[in-house]
mmCIF file of C-alpha atoms and ligand atoms in Angstrom:
data_model
loop_
_atom_site.group_PDB
_atom_site.id
_atom_site.type_symbol
_atom_site.label_atom_id
_atom_site.label_comp_id
_atom_site.label_asym_id
_atom_site.label_seq_id
_atom_site.Cartn_x
_atom_site.Cartn_y
_atom_site.Cartn_z
ATOM 1 C CA MET A 66 4.968 3.269 -12.640
ATOM 2 C CA LEU A 67 5.565 3.593 -8.956
ATOM 3 C CA ILE A 68 4.137 7.053 -8.808
ATOM 4 C CA LYS A 69 1.333 7.189 -11.298
ATOM 5 C CA LYS A 70 -2.109 5.813 -10.710
ATOM 6 C CA PRO A 71 -4.342 5.267 -13.741
ATOM 7 C CA SER A 72 -6.282 8.331 -12.625
ATOM 8 C CA ASP A 73 -3.099 10.401 -12.990
ATOM 9 C CA ILE A 74 -2.724 9.684 -16.676
ATOM 10 C CA LYS A 75 -3.069 13.022 -18.399
ATOM 11 C CA THR A 76 -6.321 13.256 -20.267
ATOM 12 C CA SER A 77 -4.384 14.888 -23.116
ATOM 13 C CA GLU A 78 -2.820 11.505 -23.658
ATOM 14 C CA ILE A 79 -6.107 9.765 -24.244
ATOM 15 C CA THR A 80 -8.579 12.324 -25.589
ATOM 16 C CA PRO A 81 -10.513 11.145 -28.603
ATOM 17 C CA GLU A 82 -9.247 14.191 -30.569
ATOM 18 C CA ASN A 83 -5.682 13.106 -30.014
ATOM 19 C CA VAL A 84 -6.424 9.558 -30.855
ATOM 20 C CA TYR A 85 -8.369 10.641 -33.890
ATOM 21 C CA LYS A 86 -5.584 12.989 -34.983
ATOM 22 C CA SER A 87 -2.907 10.402 -34.553
ATOM 23 C CA ARG A 88 -5.051 7.877 -36.405
ATOM 24 C CA ARG A 89 -5.549 10.291 -39.258
ATOM 25 C CA GLU A 90 -1.856 11.135 -39.297
ATOM 26 C CA PHE A 91 -1.095 7.470 -39.446
ATOM 27 C CA MET A 92 -3.420 6.963 -42.363
ATOM 28 C CA LEU A 93 -1.995 9.946 -44.214
ATOM 29 C CA ASP A 94 1.502 8.739 -43.533
ATOM 30 C CA GLY A 95 0.473 5.351 -44.725
ATOM 31 C CA SER A 96 -0.442 6.751 -48.120
ATOM 32 C CA LYS A 97 2.770 8.761 -48.209
ATOM 33 C CA LEU A 98 4.580 5.586 -47.371
ATOM 34 C CA MET A 99 3.211 3.882 -50.441
ATOM 35 C CA LEU A 100 4.336 6.751 -52.655
ATOM 36 C CA GLY A 101 7.655 6.850 -50.888
ATOM 37 C CA THR A 102 8.046 3.164 -51.403
ATOM 38 C CA MET A 103 7.349 3.435 -55.100
ATOM 39 C CA ALA A 104 9.828 6.247 -55.384
ATOM 40 C CA GLY A 105 12.290 4.285 -53.293
ATOM 41 C CA ALA A 106 12.690 7.352 -51.138
ATOM 42 C CA SER A 107 12.083 6.165 -47.623
ATOM 43 C CA LEU A 108 14.340 3.162 -47.134
ATOM 44 C CA PRO A 109 17.492 1.952 -48.844
ATOM 45 C CA ALA A 110 16.671 0.411 -52.205
ATOM 46 C CA THR A 111 17.909 -2.968 -51.045
ATOM 47 C CA VAL A 112 15.266 -3.059 -48.345
ATOM 48 C CA LEU A 113 12.519 -2.460 -50.849
ATOM 49 C CA ALA A 114 13.870 -4.905 -53.373
ATOM 50 C CA GLN A 115 14.320 -7.785 -51.003
ATOM 51 C CA ASN A 116 11.233 -7.378 -48.905
ATOM 52 C CA GLY A 117 8.926 -6.216 -51.632
ATOM 53 C CA GLY A 118 6.421 -5.036 -49.027
ATOM 54 C CA ALA A 119 6.189 -8.504 -47.540
ATOM 55 C CA LEU A 120 6.634 -7.272 -43.985
ATOM 56 C CA LYS A 121 3.335 -7.021 -42.162
ATOM 57 C CA ALA A 122 3.960 -3.462 -41.040
ATOM 58 C CA ARG A 123 5.961 -0.431 -42.103
ATOM 59 C CA ALA A 124 6.684 2.795 -40.311
ATOM 60 C CA PRO A 125 4.991 5.867 -41.812
ATOM 61 C CA ALA A 126 7.515 7.358 -44.237
ATOM 62 C CA SER A 127 7.676 10.751 -42.572
ATOM 63 C CA MET A 128 8.480 9.168 -39.229
ATOM 64 C CA GLN A 129 11.118 6.731 -40.362
ATOM 65 C CA ARG A 130 14.544 7.035 -38.896
ATOM 66 C CA ALA A 131 17.428 7.464 -41.334
ATOM 67 C CA ALA A 132 20.031 4.751 -41.612
ATOM 68 C CA PRO A 133 22.957 5.693 -39.371
ATOM 69 C CA ALA A 134 25.587 3.583 -41.105
ATOM 70 C CA PRO A 135 25.754 1.255 -44.100
ATOM 71 C CA TRP A 136 25.936 -1.860 -41.923
ATOM 72 C CA TRP A 137 22.550 -1.079 -40.381
ATOM 73 C CA ALA A 138 20.947 -0.697 -43.799
ATOM 74 C CA GLU A 139 22.622 -3.926 -44.856
ATOM 75 C CA LYS A 140 21.252 -5.701 -41.782
ATOM 76 C CA PHE A 141 17.746 -4.393 -42.468
ATOM 77 C CA SER A 142 17.906 -5.412 -46.120
ATOM 78 C CA SER A 143 16.606 -8.885 -45.391
ATOM 79 C CA ILE A 144 14.015 -9.320 -42.695
ATOM 80 C CA LYS A 145 11.949 -12.469 -42.491
ATOM 81 C CA PRO A 146 8.285 -11.404 -42.302
ATOM 82 C CA ALA A 147 6.157 -12.628 -39.401
ATOM 83 C CA PRO A 148 4.166 -15.767 -40.210
ATOM 84 C CA ASN A 149 0.365 -15.698 -40.197
ATOM 85 C CA SER A 150 0.008 -17.850 -37.102
ATOM 86 C CA GLU A 151 0.621 -17.735 -33.350
ATOM 87 C CA PRO A 152 2.854 -17.349 -31.434
ATOM 88 C CA PHE A 153 4.948 -14.969 -33.588
ATOM 89 C CA PHE A 154 1.859 -13.255 -34.905
ATOM 90 C CA THR A 155 -1.472 -12.202 -33.477
ATOM 91 C CA GLY A 156 -4.572 -11.622 -35.536
ATOM 92 C CA GLU A 157 -5.320 -8.493 -33.493
ATOM 93 C CA THR A 158 -5.207 -4.956 -34.876
ATOM 94 C CA LEU A 159 -1.726 -3.440 -34.667
ATOM 95 C CA THR A 160 -1.287 -0.456 -32.386
ATOM 96 C CA PRO A 161 -0.576 2.498 -34.713
ATOM 97 C CA TYR A 162 3.063 3.549 -35.105
ATOM 98 C CA ARG A 163 2.298 6.944 -33.614
ATOM 99 C CA ASP A 164 1.046 5.419 -30.338
ATOM 100 C CA VAL A 165 3.849 2.855 -30.128
ATOM 101 C CA THR A 166 6.400 5.652 -30.398
ATOM 102 C CA HIS A 167 4.711 8.413 -28.367
ATOM 103 C CA TYR A 168 3.190 6.596 -25.391
ATOM 104 C CA ASN A 169 6.288 5.193 -23.711
ATOM 105 C CA ASN A 170 7.812 4.220 -20.411
ATOM 106 C CA PHE A 171 11.528 5.036 -20.367
ATOM 107 C CA TYR A 172 12.211 6.747 -17.061
ATOM 108 C CA GLU A 173 15.758 7.701 -18.049
ATOM 109 C CA TYR A 174 14.069 10.336 -20.241
ATOM 110 C CA GLY A 175 11.322 11.353 -17.802
ATOM 111 C CA MET A 176 8.272 9.899 -16.141
ATOM 112 C CA ASP A 177 5.496 11.110 -18.457
ATOM 113 C CA LYS A 178 4.435 8.990 -21.392
ATOM 114 C CA GLY A 179 5.429 11.765 -23.820
ATOM 115 C CA ASP A 180 8.851 12.421 -22.270
ATOM 116 C CA PRO A 181 10.852 9.667 -24.005
ATOM 117 C CA SER A 182 9.850 10.782 -27.530
ATOM 118 C CA ALA A 183 10.322 14.450 -26.625
ATOM 119 C CA ASN A 184 13.647 14.116 -24.802
ATOM 120 C CA SER A 185 15.589 11.355 -26.492
ATOM 121 C CA ASN A 186 18.020 11.880 -29.352
ATOM 122 C CA PRO A 187 16.282 10.977 -32.599
ATOM 123 C CA SER A 188 19.431 9.763 -34.366
ATOM 124 C CA GLN A 189 20.417 6.134 -34.170
ATOM 125 C CA PRO A 190 23.165 5.573 -31.563
ATOM 126 C CA ASP A 191 26.081 4.115 -33.494
ATOM 127 C CA PRO A 192 28.647 2.846 -32.652
ATOM 128 C CA TRP A 193 27.242 1.065 -29.592
ATOM 129 C CA SER A 194 29.032 -1.497 -27.489
ATOM 130 C CA VAL A 195 27.742 -4.123 -25.122
ATOM 131 C CA ALA A 196 29.808 -5.603 -22.290
ATOM 132 C CA ILE A 197 29.411 -9.363 -21.946
ATOM 133 C CA THR A 198 30.480 -10.460 -18.489
ATOM 134 C CA GLY A 199 30.304 -13.255 -15.928
ATOM 135 C CA GLU A 200 29.824 -16.967 -16.552
ATOM 136 C CA VAL A 201 30.711 -17.138 -20.252
ATOM 137 C CA ALA A 202 33.574 -18.589 -22.257
ATOM 138 C CA ARG A 203 33.791 -15.431 -24.390
ATOM 139 C CA PRO A 204 33.493 -12.337 -22.163
ATOM 140 C CA GLY A 205 34.423 -8.951 -23.616
ATOM 141 C CA THR A 206 33.163 -5.664 -24.942
ATOM 142 C CA TYR A 207 31.573 -6.156 -28.330
ATOM 143 C CA ASN A 208 30.383 -3.701 -30.948
ATOM 144 C CA LEU A 209 26.700 -4.113 -31.667
ATOM 145 C CA GLU A 210 27.668 -4.531 -35.302
ATOM 146 C CA ASP A 211 29.611 -7.683 -34.424
ATOM 147 C CA ILE A 212 26.833 -9.049 -32.229
ATOM 148 C CA LEU A 213 24.344 -8.601 -35.064
ATOM 149 C CA LYS A 214 26.573 -9.916 -37.842
ATOM 150 C CA PRO A 215 25.732 -13.626 -37.384
ATOM 151 C CA VAL A 216 22.011 -13.219 -36.581
ATOM 152 C CA ASP A 217 19.055 -13.256 -38.958
ATOM 153 C CA LEU A 218 16.518 -10.501 -38.450
ATOM 154 C CA GLU A 219 12.852 -11.362 -38.372
ATOM 155 C CA GLU A 220 9.558 -9.620 -37.746
ATOM 156 C CA ARG A 221 7.468 -10.688 -34.737
ATOM 157 C CA ILE A 222 4.105 -9.340 -33.819
ATOM 158 C CA TYR A 223 3.594 -9.596 -30.080
ATOM 159 C CA ARG A 224 1.131 -8.358 -27.509
ATOM 160 C CA MET A 225 2.770 -6.121 -24.896
ATOM 161 C CA ARG A 226 1.022 -5.842 -21.543
ATOM 162 C CA CYS A 227 2.225 -3.141 -19.129
ATOM 163 C CA VAL A 228 1.679 -3.681 -15.421
ATOM 164 C CA GLU A 229 -0.220 -0.357 -15.508
ATOM 165 C CA ALA A 230 -3.023 -2.302 -17.256
ATOM 166 C CA TRP A 231 -2.656 -0.953 -20.790
ATOM 167 C CA SER A 232 -1.504 -3.011 -23.732
ATOM 168 C CA MET A 233 -0.405 -2.736 -27.352
ATOM 169 C CA VAL A 234 0.221 -5.031 -30.325
ATOM 170 C CA ILE A 235 3.628 -4.244 -31.827
ATOM 171 C CA PRO A 236 5.462 -5.498 -34.933
ATOM 172 C CA TRP A 237 9.063 -5.815 -33.733
ATOM 173 C CA ILE A 238 12.171 -6.514 -35.801
ATOM 174 C CA GLY A 239 14.907 -8.505 -34.094
ATOM 175 C CA PHE A 240 16.206 -11.979 -33.361
ATOM 176 C CA PRO A 241 15.823 -14.647 -30.666
ATOM 177 C CA LEU A 242 17.655 -13.860 -27.423
ATOM 178 C CA ALA A 243 18.906 -17.464 -27.534
ATOM 179 C CA ASP A 244 20.906 -16.627 -30.696
ATOM 180 C CA LEU A 245 22.738 -13.901 -28.798
ATOM 181 C CA ILE A 246 23.357 -16.067 -25.732
ATOM 182 C CA LYS A 247 24.837 -18.931 -27.765
ATOM 183 C CA GLN A 248 27.439 -16.595 -29.309
ATOM 184 C CA PHE A 249 29.130 -16.105 -25.927
ATOM 185 C CA GLU A 250 29.023 -19.725 -24.729
ATOM 186 C CA PRO A 251 27.641 -19.554 -21.178
ATOM 187 C CA THR A 252 29.270 -21.912 -18.678
ATOM 188 C CA SER A 253 27.267 -24.500 -16.737
ATOM 189 C CA ASN A 254 27.221 -22.036 -13.807
ATOM 190 C CA ALA A 255 25.156 -19.550 -15.825
ATOM 191 C CA ARG A 256 21.695 -19.981 -14.313
ATOM 192 C CA PHE A 257 20.506 -16.379 -14.713
ATOM 193 C CA ILE A 258 21.063 -13.542 -17.140
ATOM 194 C CA GLU A 259 21.164 -9.888 -16.105
ATOM 195 C CA PHE A 260 20.796 -6.794 -18.327
ATOM 196 C CA GLU A 261 21.690 -3.145 -17.781
ATOM 197 C CA THR A 262 20.602 0.024 -19.562
ATOM 198 C CA LEU A 263 22.901 2.897 -20.509
ATOM 199 C CA VAL A 264 23.208 5.693 -17.926
ATOM 200 C CA ASP A 265 24.168 8.981 -19.571
ATOM 201 C CA PRO A 266 23.417 12.038 -17.407
ATOM 202 C CA ASP A 267 24.226 14.351 -20.332
ATOM 203 C CA THR A 268 21.506 12.984 -22.585
ATOM 204 C CA MET A 269 19.091 11.370 -20.126
ATOM 205 C CA PRO A 270 17.352 14.026 -18.014
ATOM 206 C CA GLY A 271 15.574 11.368 -15.960
ATOM 207 C CA VAL A 272 18.717 9.966 -14.379
ATOM 208 C CA THR A 273 19.540 13.270 -12.656
ATOM 209 C CA SER A 274 15.947 14.173 -11.823
ATOM 210 C CA ARG A 275 15.292 14.359 -8.110
ATOM 211 C CA PHE A 276 11.889 12.747 -8.678
ATOM 212 C CA ALA A 277 13.324 9.532 -9.993
ATOM 213 C CA MET A 278 13.662 6.960 -7.275
ATOM 214 C CA VAL A 279 15.387 4.438 -9.469
ATOM 215 C CA ASN A 280 18.902 3.398 -8.533
ATOM 216 C CA TRP A 281 20.410 3.635 -12.019
ATOM 217 C CA PRO A 282 21.276 1.772 -14.155
ATOM 218 C CA TYR A 283 17.899 0.181 -14.884
ATOM 219 C CA ARG A 284 18.402 -3.562 -14.423
ATOM 220 C CA GLU A 285 16.429 -6.620 -15.439
ATOM 221 C CA GLY A 286 16.987 -10.331 -15.457
ATOM 222 C CA LEU A 287 15.672 -13.727 -16.467
ATOM 223 C CA ARG A 288 16.258 -17.310 -15.466
ATOM 224 C CA MET A 289 18.418 -18.932 -18.147
ATOM 225 C CA ASP A 290 15.661 -21.301 -19.300
ATOM 226 C CA GLU A 291 13.312 -18.334 -19.700
ATOM 227 C CA ALA A 292 15.984 -16.486 -21.668
ATOM 228 C CA MET A 293 16.474 -19.491 -23.976
ATOM 229 C CA ASN A 294 12.738 -19.829 -24.691
ATOM 230 C CA PRO A 295 12.077 -19.154 -28.394
ATOM 231 C CA LEU A 296 9.670 -16.312 -27.559
ATOM 232 C CA ALA A 297 12.330 -14.222 -25.755
ATOM 233 C CA PHE A 298 13.442 -11.645 -28.292
ATOM 234 C CA MET A 299 16.047 -8.932 -28.791
ATOM 235 C CA ALA A 300 14.477 -6.082 -30.749
ATOM 236 C CA VAL A 301 16.501 -3.729 -32.916
ATOM 237 C CA GLY A 302 13.550 -2.303 -34.831
ATOM 238 C CA LEU A 303 9.807 -1.931 -35.120
ATOM 239 C CA TYR A 304 7.404 -1.390 -38.006
ATOM 240 C CA GLY A 305 10.147 -2.475 -40.402
ATOM 241 C CA ASN A 306 12.584 0.257 -39.395
ATOM 242 C CA TYR A 307 15.309 0.938 -36.835
ATOM 243 C CA LEU A 308 14.227 1.129 -33.221
ATOM 244 C CA PRO A 309 13.324 4.709 -32.229
ATOM 245 C CA SER A 310 15.326 5.972 -29.269
ATOM 246 C CA GLN A 311 12.199 6.191 -27.101
ATOM 247 C CA ASN A 312 11.588 2.472 -27.651
ATOM 248 C CA GLY A 313 15.088 1.510 -26.537
ATOM 249 C CA ALA A 314 17.519 1.993 -29.438
ATOM 250 C CA PRO A 315 19.624 0.388 -30.530
ATOM 251 C CA MET A 316 18.670 -2.902 -28.842
ATOM 252 C CA ARG A 317 16.150 -3.870 -26.170
ATOM 253 C CA LEU A 318 14.615 -6.987 -24.691
ATOM 254 C CA ILE A 319 11.068 -8.237 -25.371
ATOM 255 C CA VAL A 320 9.568 -10.938 -23.149
ATOM 256 C CA PRO A 321 5.961 -11.050 -24.345
ATOM 257 C CA TRP A 322 4.558 -13.291 -21.585
ATOM 258 C CA LYS A 323 5.810 -10.935 -18.864
ATOM 259 C CA TYR A 324 4.844 -7.393 -17.887
ATOM 260 C CA GLY A 325 6.421 -4.706 -20.041
ATOM 261 C CA PHE A 326 8.924 -3.617 -17.405
ATOM 262 C CA LYS A 327 10.950 -6.780 -18.017
ATOM 263 C CA GLY A 328 11.636 -5.439 -21.526
ATOM 264 C CA ILE A 329 14.740 -3.459 -20.666
ATOM 265 C CA LYS A 330 15.815 -0.830 -23.194
ATOM 266 C CA SER A 331 19.107 0.443 -24.647
ATOM 267 C CA ILE A 332 21.161 -2.442 -23.279
ATOM 268 C CA VAL A 333 24.881 -1.879 -22.592
ATOM 269 C CA ARG A 334 25.703 -4.869 -20.413
ATOM 270 C CA ILE A 335 24.685 -8.530 -20.316
ATOM 271 C CA ASN A 336 25.938 -10.482 -17.335
ATOM 272 C CA PHE A 337 25.683 -14.248 -16.878
ATOM 273 C CA ARG A 338 25.457 -15.398 -13.264
ATOM 274 C CA GLU A 339 24.775 -18.227 -10.904
ATOM 275 C CA THR A 340 22.420 -16.341 -8.591
ATOM 276 C CA GLN A 341 19.227 -14.426 -9.243
ATOM 277 C CA PRO A 342 20.023 -10.779 -10.059
ATOM 278 C CA ASN A 343 18.450 -7.759 -8.428
ATOM 279 C CA THR A 344 15.992 -5.988 -10.720
ATOM 280 C CA THR A 345 15.002 -2.327 -10.746
ATOM 281 C CA TRP A 346 11.298 -2.467 -9.904
ATOM 282 C CA ASN A 347 11.669 -5.342 -7.481
ATOM 283 C CA ASP A 348 14.336 -3.339 -5.602
ATOM 284 C CA LEU A 349 12.047 -0.312 -5.459
ATOM 285 C CA GLN A 350 8.892 -2.046 -4.270
ATOM 286 C CA ALA A 351 9.222 -5.786 -3.781
ATOM 287 C CA ASN A 352 5.589 -6.291 -2.770
ATOM 288 C CA GLU A 353 4.402 -4.704 -6.037
ATOM 289 C CA TYR A 354 6.859 -5.976 -8.632
ATOM 290 C CA GLY A 355 8.219 -9.499 -8.546
ATOM 291 C CA PHE A 356 11.233 -10.948 -10.281
ATOM 292 C CA TYR A 357 9.085 -13.191 -12.488
ATOM 293 C CA ALA A 358 6.465 -10.587 -13.463
ATOM 294 C CA ASN A 359 4.521 -13.105 -15.548
ATOM 295 C CA VAL A 360 1.271 -11.620 -16.829
ATOM 296 C CA ASN A 361 -1.371 -13.135 -14.564
ATOM 297 C CA PRO A 362 -5.024 -12.014 -14.372
ATOM 298 C CA ALA A 363 -5.386 -13.751 -10.984
ATOM 299 C CA VAL A 364 -2.577 -11.921 -9.202
ATOM 300 C CA HIS A 365 -3.335 -8.235 -8.745
ATOM 301 C CA HIS A 366 -0.971 -5.344 -8.261
ATOM 302 C CA PRO A 367 -1.964 -3.180 -5.261
ATOM 303 C CA ARG A 368 -2.868 -0.285 -7.590
ATOM 304 C CA TRP A 369 -3.867 -2.035 -10.824
ATOM 305 C CA ARG A 370 -6.275 -4.939 -11.221
ATOM 306 C CA GLN A 371 -4.699 -7.347 -13.643
ATOM 307 C CA ASP A 372 -7.720 -9.214 -15.003
ATOM 308 C CA MET A 373 -8.546 -6.518 -17.596
ATOM 309 C CA GLU A 374 -6.494 -4.235 -19.802
ATOM 310 C CA ARG A 375 -6.965 -1.190 -22.003
ATOM 311 C CA ARG A 376 -5.822 -1.955 -25.524
ATOM 312 C CA LEU A 377 -4.360 1.271 -26.924
ATOM 313 C CA PRO A 378 -5.368 3.484 -28.578
ATOM 314 C CA GLN A 379 -8.702 4.029 -26.855
ATOM 315 C CA THR A 380 -11.376 6.237 -28.349
ATOM 316 C CA LEU A 381 -14.611 7.697 -27.077
ATOM 317 C CA PHE A 382 -16.485 5.119 -29.096
ATOM 318 C CA SER A 383 -14.420 2.139 -28.188
ATOM 319 C CA ARG A 384 -12.892 1.886 -24.771
ATOM 320 C CA GLN A 385 -11.110 -1.293 -25.768
ATOM 321 C CA HIS A 386 -11.329 -2.987 -22.390
ATOM 322 C CA ILE A 387 -10.364 -6.597 -22.906
ATOM 323 C CA GLU A 388 -9.643 -9.543 -20.650
ATOM 324 C CA THR A 389 -6.034 -10.154 -19.738
ATOM 325 C CA GLN A 390 -4.833 -13.697 -20.425
ATOM 326 C CA LEU A 391 -2.537 -15.812 -18.278
ATOM 327 C CA PHE A 392 1.022 -15.445 -19.601
ATOM 328 C CA ASN A 393 -0.429 -12.773 -21.903
ATOM 329 C CA GLY A 394 -1.822 -15.554 -24.088
ATOM 330 C CA TYR A 395 1.510 -17.343 -24.539
ATOM 331 C CA GLY A 396 0.859 -20.131 -22.018
ATOM 332 C CA GLU A 397 1.241 -22.913 -24.564
ATOM 333 C CA GLN A 398 4.847 -21.838 -25.128
ATOM 334 C CA VAL A 399 5.895 -20.919 -21.590
ATOM 335 C CA ALA A 400 3.654 -22.457 -18.910
ATOM 336 C CA HIS A 401 6.003 -25.456 -18.570
ATOM 337 C CA LEU A 402 8.747 -23.127 -17.299
ATOM 338 C CA TYR A 403 6.739 -22.659 -14.105
ATOM 339 C CA ASN A 404 5.564 -26.218 -13.419
ATOM 340 C CA GLY A 405 5.184 -26.768 -9.697
ATOM 341 C CA MET A 406 5.683 -23.084 -8.874
ATOM 342 C CA ASP A 407 3.104 -21.124 -6.899
ATOM 343 C CA LEU A 408 2.521 -18.190 -9.262
ATOM 344 C CA ALA A 409 0.859 -16.127 -6.542
ATOM 345 C CA ARG A 410 3.991 -16.300 -4.413
ATOM 346 C CA ASN A 411 6.467 -16.136 -7.311
ATOM 347 C CA PHE A 412 4.734 -13.197 -8.982
HETATM 348 N N1 MTE B 774 15.739 1.210 -19.347
HETATM 349 C C1 MTE B 774 14.400 1.159 -19.234
HETATM 350 N N2 MTE B 774 13.725 0.152 -19.815
HETATM 351 C C2 MTE B 774 12.381 0.075 -19.711
HETATM 352 C C3 MTE B 774 11.649 1.042 -18.970
HETATM 353 C C4 MTE B 774 12.395 2.115 -18.384
HETATM 354 O O1 MTE B 774 11.840 3.019 -17.717
HETATM 355 N N3 MTE B 774 13.752 2.143 -18.537
HETATM 356 N N4 MTE B 774 10.265 0.924 -18.848
HETATM 357 C C5 MTE B 774 9.697 -0.427 -19.026
HETATM 358 C C6 MTE B 774 8.242 -0.449 -19.070
HETATM 359 S S1 MTE B 774 7.414 -0.195 -17.604
HETATM 360 C C7 MTE B 774 7.546 -0.766 -20.206
HETATM 361 S S2 MTE B 774 5.856 -0.961 -20.201
HETATM 362 C C8 MTE B 774 8.252 -0.893 -21.505
HETATM 363 C C9 MTE B 774 7.649 0.075 -22.505
HETATM 364 O O2 MTE B 774 8.196 -0.112 -23.785
HETATM 365 P P1 MTE B 774 7.759 0.849 -24.979
HETATM 366 O O3 MTE B 774 7.877 2.263 -24.502
HETATM 367 O O4 MTE B 774 8.695 0.540 -26.107
HETATM 368 O O5 MTE B 774 6.336 0.504 -25.308
HETATM 369 O O6 MTE B 774 9.653 -0.628 -21.410
HETATM 370 C C10 MTE B 774 10.271 -1.130 -20.249
HETATM 371 N N5 MTE B 774 11.703 -0.943 -20.344
HETATM 372 MO MO1 MO B 775 5.287 -1.060 -17.923
#
């Protein structure tokens, strides 16, 4: 993100042949998925019985990740499908599963878009624990299983706009961030929330790479009222299945009205605090990446205009350049959070 200009994006990542191939693969997998579904082969039977195909989107059968433990399958056995209306749904075409899972930013696994899918462990990390620290009544180290036990999983289809001026439409599975926060009972001093990603030099080649300028762990944060907004979401899956490692397994943040870099992946620590936390990209280049990082077509990044975006996948025949919307189109839900703030200064 810091290093790559749009002109540096490898053409192999966007050639029409690749896009065509991945499209075709997706369609083929889609038909396999239907057979697999009928045979009950691709997901635990409970999933099929209870959802009955009611989810808006399913991962292609051949690309689905196996259930790591019975509790995960149990959790995924009842997922509330996305409604047919905004803001938890968009009428736009979904970005194909193949693109969502093979065009990624996850610098812990490398800086190229293909690195995270190539370098990350394809099996679901389990067990996984998350440290809850700071201004809360119930600090501690919790198993993900226990954090997920009381929450209801739902599907949400959100636009995701990267600061690099590309965007996708992704069907996530997860639960409101507010439902996680309430479990730990923040104190009245908790004005901000801070997140950290796993750092594992043995499995994450990016964290020992001499090209990475990031001061690991990757960190992100939100103001508490932003975190409590109903749109802020903790994702544990996409396309009806467990989150692939390259997308931030087992649990990552989604803040659809902000640039993608706020959506921190593979979270191992959540800290509640009184003061605004430091965040990875802001630390690296404060004039390029703000703390707020609200999608804003009027405030440009020095290397990327922000009034347009490329909706992936692009093809030779359709370049998919569309206008970027203020707050990524979620202004009705979130604009009030920034009343009286100068968005050009607080970018
Ligand atoms: N830990 C961590 N989280 C991260 C990143 C990263 O490099 N490391 N990249 C961010 C950026 S720039 C974007 S656009 C999104 C991409 O999410 P996706 O690969 O699931 O589409 O993840 C964000 N979360
Ligand atoms: Mo991004």
